mmCIF file of C-alpha atoms in Angstrom:
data_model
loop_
_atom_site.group_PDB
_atom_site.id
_atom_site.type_symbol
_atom_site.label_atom_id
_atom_site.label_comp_id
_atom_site.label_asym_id
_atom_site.label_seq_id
_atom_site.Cartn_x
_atom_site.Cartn_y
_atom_site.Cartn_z
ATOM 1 C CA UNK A 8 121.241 47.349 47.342
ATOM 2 C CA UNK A 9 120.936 47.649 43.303
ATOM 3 C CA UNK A 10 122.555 44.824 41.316
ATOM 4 C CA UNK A 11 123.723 47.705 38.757
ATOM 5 C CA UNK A 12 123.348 50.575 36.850
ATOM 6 C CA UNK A 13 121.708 51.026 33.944
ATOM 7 C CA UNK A 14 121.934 52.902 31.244
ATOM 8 C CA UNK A 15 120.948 56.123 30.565
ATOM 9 C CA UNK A 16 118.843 56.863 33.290
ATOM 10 C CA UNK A 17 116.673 58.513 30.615
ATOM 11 C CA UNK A 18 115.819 58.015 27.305
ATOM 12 C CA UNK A 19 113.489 60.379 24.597
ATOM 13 C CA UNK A 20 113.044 59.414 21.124
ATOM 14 C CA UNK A 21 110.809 59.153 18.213
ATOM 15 C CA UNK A 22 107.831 57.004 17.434
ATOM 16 C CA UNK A 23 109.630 54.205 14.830
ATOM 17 C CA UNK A 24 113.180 55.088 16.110
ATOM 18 C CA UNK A 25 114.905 52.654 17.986
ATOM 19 C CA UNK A 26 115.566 52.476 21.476
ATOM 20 C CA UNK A 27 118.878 50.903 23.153
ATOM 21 C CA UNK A 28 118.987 50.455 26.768
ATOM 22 C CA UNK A 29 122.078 48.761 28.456
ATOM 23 C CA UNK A 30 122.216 47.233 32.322
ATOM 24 C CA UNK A 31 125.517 46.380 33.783
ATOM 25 C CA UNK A 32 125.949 43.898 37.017
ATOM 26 C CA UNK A 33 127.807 42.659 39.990
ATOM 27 C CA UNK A 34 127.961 39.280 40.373
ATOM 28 C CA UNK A 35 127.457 35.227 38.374
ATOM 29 C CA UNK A 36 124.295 35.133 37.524
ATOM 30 C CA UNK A 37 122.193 32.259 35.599
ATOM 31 C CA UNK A 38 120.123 34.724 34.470
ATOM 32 C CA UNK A 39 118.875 38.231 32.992
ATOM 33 C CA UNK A 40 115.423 39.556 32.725
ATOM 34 C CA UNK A 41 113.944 42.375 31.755
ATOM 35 C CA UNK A 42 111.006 43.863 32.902
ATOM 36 C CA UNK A 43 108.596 46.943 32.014
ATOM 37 C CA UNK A 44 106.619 49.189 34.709
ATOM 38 C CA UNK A 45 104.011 51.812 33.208
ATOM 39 C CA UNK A 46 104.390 55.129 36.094
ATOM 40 C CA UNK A 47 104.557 53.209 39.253
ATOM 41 C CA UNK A 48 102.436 50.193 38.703
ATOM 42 C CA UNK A 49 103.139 46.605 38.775
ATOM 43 C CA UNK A 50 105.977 44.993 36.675
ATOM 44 C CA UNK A 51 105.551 43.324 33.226
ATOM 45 C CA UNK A 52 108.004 40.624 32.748
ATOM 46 C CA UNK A 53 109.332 41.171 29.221
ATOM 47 C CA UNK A 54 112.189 38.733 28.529
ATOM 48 C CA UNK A 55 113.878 35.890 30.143
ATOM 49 C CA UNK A 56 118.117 35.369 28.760
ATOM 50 C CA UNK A 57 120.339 32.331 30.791
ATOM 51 C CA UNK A 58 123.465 33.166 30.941
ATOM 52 C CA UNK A 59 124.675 30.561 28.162
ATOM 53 C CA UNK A 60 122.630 32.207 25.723
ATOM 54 C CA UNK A 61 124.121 35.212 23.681
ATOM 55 C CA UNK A 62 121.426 36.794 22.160
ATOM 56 C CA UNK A 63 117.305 36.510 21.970
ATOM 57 C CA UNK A 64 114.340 37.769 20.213
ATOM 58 C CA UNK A 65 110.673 37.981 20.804
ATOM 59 C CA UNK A 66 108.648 40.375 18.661
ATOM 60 C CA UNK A 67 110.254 44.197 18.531
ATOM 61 C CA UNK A 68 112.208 42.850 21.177
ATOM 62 C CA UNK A 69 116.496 41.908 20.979
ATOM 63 C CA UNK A 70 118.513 40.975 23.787
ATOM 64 C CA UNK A 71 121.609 40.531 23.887
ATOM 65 C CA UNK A 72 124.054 39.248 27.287
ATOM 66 C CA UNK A 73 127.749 39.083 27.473
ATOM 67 C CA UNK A 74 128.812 37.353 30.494
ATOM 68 C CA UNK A 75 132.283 38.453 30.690
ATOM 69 C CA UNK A 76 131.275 42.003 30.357
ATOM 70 C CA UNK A 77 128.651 41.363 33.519
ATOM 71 C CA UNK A 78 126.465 43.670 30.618
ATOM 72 C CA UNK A 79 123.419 43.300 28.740
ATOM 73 C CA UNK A 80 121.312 45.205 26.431
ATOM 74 C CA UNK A 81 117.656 45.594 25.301
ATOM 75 C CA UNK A 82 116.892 46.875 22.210
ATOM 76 C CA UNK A 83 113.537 47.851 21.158
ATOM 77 C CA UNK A 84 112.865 48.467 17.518
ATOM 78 C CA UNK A 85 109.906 50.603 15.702
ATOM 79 C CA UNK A 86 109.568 52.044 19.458
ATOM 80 C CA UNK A 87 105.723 52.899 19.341
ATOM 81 C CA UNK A 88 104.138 55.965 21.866
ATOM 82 C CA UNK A 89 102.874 52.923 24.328
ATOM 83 C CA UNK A 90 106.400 51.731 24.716
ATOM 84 C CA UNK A 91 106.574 54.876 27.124
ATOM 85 C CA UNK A 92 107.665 53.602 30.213
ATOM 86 C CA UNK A 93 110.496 52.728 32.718
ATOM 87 C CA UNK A 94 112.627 49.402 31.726
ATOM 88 C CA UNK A 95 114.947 46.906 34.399
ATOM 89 C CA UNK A 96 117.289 44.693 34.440
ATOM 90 C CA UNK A 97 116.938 41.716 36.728
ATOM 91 C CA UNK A 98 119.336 39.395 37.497
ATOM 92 C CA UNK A 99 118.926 36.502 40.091
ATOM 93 C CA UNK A 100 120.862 35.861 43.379
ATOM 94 C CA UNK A 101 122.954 33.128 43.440
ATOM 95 C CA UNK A 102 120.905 30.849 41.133
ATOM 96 C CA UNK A 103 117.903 31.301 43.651
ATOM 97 C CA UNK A 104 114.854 32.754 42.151
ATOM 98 C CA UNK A 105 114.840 35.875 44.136
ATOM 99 C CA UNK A 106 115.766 39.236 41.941
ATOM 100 C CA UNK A 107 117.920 41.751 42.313
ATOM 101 C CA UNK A 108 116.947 44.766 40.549
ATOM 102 C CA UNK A 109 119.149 47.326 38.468
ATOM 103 C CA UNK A 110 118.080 51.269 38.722
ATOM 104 C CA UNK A 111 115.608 51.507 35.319
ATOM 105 C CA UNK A 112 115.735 53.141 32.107
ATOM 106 C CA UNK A 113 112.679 55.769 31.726
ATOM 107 C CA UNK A 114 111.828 55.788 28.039
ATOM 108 C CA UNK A 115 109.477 58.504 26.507
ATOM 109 C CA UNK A 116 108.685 57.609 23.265
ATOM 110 C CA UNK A 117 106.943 61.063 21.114
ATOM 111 C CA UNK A 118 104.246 60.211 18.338
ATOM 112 C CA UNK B 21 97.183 41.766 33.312
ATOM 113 C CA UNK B 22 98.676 39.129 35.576
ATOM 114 C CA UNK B 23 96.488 37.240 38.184
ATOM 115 C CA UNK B 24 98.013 38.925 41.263
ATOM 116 C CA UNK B 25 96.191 41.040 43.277
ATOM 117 C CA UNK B 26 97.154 43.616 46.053
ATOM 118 C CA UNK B 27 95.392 45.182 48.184
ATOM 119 C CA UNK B 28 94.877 48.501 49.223
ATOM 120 C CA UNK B 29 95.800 50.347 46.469
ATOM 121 C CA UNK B 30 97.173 53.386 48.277
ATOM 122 C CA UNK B 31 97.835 53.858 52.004
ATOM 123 C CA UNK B 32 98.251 57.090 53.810
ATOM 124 C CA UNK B 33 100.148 56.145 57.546
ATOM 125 C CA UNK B 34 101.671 57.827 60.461
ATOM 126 C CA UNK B 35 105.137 57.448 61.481
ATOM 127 C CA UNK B 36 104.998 55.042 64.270
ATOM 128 C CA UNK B 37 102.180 53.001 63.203
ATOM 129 C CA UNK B 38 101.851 49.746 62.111
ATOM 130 C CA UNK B 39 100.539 48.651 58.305
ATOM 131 C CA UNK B 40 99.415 45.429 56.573
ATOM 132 C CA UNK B 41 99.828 44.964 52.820
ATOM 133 C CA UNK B 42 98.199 42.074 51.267
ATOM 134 C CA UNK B 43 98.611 40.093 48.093
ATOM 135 C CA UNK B 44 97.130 36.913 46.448
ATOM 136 C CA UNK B 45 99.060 35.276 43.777
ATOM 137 C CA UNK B 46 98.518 34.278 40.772
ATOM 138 C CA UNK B 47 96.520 30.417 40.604
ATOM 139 C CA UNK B 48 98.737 27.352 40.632
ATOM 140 C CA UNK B 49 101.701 29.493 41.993
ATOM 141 C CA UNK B 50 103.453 28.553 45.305
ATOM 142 C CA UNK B 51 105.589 30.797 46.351
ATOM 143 C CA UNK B 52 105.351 34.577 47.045
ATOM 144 C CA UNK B 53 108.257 37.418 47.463
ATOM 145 C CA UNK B 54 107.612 41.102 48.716
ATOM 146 C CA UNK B 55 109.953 43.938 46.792
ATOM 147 C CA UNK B 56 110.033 47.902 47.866
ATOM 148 C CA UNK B 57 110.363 49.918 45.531
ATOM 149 C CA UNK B 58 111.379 53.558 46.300
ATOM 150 C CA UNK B 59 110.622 56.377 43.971
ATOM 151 C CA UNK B 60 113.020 56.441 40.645
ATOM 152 C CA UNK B 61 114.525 53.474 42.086
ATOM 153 C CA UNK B 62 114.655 49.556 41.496
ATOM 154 C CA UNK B 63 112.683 47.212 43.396
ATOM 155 C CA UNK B 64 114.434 45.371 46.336
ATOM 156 C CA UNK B 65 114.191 41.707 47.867
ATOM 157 C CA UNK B 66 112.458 42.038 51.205
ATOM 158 C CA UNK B 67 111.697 38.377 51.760
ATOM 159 C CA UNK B 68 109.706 35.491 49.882
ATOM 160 C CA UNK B 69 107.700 32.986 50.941
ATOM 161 C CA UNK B 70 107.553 29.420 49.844
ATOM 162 C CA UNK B 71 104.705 26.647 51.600
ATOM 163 C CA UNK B 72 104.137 29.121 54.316
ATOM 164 C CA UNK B 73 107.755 29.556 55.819
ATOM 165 C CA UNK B 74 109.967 32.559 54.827
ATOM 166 C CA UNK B 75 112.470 31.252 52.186
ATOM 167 C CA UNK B 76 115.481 34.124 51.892
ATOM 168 C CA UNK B 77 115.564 37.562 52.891
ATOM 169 C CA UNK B 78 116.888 40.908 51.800
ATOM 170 C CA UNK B 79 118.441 43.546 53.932
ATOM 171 C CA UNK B 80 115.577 44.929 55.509
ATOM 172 C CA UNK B 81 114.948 45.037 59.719
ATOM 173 C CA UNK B 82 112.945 42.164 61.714
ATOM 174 C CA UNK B 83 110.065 45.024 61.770
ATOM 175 C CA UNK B 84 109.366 44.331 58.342
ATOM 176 C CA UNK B 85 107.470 40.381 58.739
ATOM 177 C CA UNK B 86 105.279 38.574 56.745
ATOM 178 C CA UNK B 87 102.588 35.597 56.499
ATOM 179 C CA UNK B 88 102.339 32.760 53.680
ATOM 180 C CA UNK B 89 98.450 31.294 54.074
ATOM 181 C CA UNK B 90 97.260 27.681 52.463
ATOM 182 C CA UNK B 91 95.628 29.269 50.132
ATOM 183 C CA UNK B 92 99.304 30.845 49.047
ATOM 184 C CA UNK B 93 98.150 33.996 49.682
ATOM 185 C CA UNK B 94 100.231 36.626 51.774
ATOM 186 C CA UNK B 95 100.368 39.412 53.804
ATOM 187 C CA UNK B 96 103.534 42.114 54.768
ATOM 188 C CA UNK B 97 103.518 43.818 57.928
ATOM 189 C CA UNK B 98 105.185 46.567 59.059
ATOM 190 C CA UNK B 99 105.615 47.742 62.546
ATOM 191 C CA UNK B 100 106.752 51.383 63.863
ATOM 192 C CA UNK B 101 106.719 52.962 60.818
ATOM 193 C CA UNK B 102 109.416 55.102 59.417
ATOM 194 C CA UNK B 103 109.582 57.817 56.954
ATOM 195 C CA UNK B 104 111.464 55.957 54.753
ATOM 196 C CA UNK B 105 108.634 53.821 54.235
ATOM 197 C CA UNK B 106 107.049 55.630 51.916
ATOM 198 C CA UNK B 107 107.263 53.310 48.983
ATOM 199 C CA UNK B 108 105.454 51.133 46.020
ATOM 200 C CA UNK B 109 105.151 47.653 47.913
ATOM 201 C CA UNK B 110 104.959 44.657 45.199
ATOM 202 C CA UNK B 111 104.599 41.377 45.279
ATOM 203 C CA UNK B 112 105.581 39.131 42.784
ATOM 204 C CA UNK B 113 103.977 35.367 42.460
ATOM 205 C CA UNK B 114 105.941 32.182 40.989
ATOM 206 C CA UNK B 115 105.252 28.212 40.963
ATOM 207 C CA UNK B 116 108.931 26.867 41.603
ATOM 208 C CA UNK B 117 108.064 23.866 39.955
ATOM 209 C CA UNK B 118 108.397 25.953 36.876
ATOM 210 C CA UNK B 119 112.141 26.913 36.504
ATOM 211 C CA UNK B 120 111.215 29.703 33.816
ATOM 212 C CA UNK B 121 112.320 31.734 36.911
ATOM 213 C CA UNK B 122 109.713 34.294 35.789
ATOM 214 C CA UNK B 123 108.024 36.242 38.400
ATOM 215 C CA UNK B 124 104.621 37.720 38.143
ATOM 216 C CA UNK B 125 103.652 40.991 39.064
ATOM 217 C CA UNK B 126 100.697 43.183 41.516
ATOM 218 C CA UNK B 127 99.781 46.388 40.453
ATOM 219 C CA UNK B 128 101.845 47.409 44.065
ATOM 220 C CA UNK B 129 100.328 49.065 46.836
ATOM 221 C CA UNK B 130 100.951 52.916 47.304
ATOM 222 C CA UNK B 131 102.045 53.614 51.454
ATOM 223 C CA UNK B 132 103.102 56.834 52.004
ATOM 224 C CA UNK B 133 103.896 57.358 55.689
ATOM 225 C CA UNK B 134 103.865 61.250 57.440
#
């Protein structure tokens, strides 16, 4: 079974607009990643956040976790036509490194 | 590109039949885990492997099994064939003596089952 929903399910926007994606889960976690698959191929790991952290950056790139919300969000800023793809959430199971996935985020991204 | 490799790339079964899915992980990592993805959804935990014994396993049936080599390469198998199948099989490599916890992707293998 999913960890959670994300959401939306779908997202369309403009090249240099900025895209907000948000993942909501079940259960403790130590962490949150999130990952990026181009149309049903393998799975790009993006970001890693542990669940003492609040916020983190890396490149175009801002995460943000709230714990006591079980929610998290990925912002991606300047969105470029190659940042076309579908986005998860993955949290771990019960500090093990196995991951449970959320549903995805498809992003289209227009030039 | 990460260092894992699956192979086939796409796989075109009968109901009923058996399949083998194969993967070799990325060098220097130890353990592997198996995820099924189903169209427009998340991947799931089928099982990983860790020094050639099966280390946790998602909610999938005992028909679903799997190998762990020296070499840390692995194999999924997949016995009377359903349906429901029909999937993108990935597996995902790590080195648990690195507690980034990051996991590192296959391009996924393709079965579709008729």
């Amino acid at each position: 079974s999913q960890q959670g929903e994300e959401d939306p399910q779908a997202l369309s926007i403009q090249e240099g607009e900025n895209a907000t994606m948000n993942c909501s889960y079940k259960t403790s976690i130590n962490n949150l990643q999130w990952y990026r698959q181009n149309s049903g191929r393998g799975l790009v790991h993006l970001i890693l956040i542990r669940s003492n952290e609040r916020e983190k950056h890396s490149g175009r790139l801002r995460v943000t976790l709230d714990t006591s919300k079980k929610s998290s969000s990925l912002l991606i800023t300047a969105s470029r036509a190659a940042d076309t793809a579908s986005y998860f959430c993955a949290t771990d199971d019960r500090g093990t490194d196995k991951l449970i996935f959320g549903t995805g985020t498809r992003l289209q991204v227009f030039p | 590109e990460t260092g894992v490799t699956q192979s086939p790339t796409h796989l075109i079964k009968t109901r009923g039949q058996q399949v083998t899915l194969r993967c070799s992980s990325q060098s220097g990592h130890n353990t592997v885990s198996w995820y099924q993805q189903a169209l427009g959804q998340g991947p799931q935990f089928i099982f990983q492997y860790y020094r050639e014994e099966e280390n946790g396993r998602g909610n999938f049936p005992p028909r679903f099994s799997g190998l762990q080599f020296p070499n840390y390469s692995s194999e999924l198998n997949v016995n009377a064939l359903e349906l429901d199948d029909s999937a993108l099989y990935l597996c995902a490599s790590s080195d648990r003596r690195d507690r980034s916890y990051e996991q590192y992707f296959g391009p996924g293998t393709r079965l579709t089952v008729t």
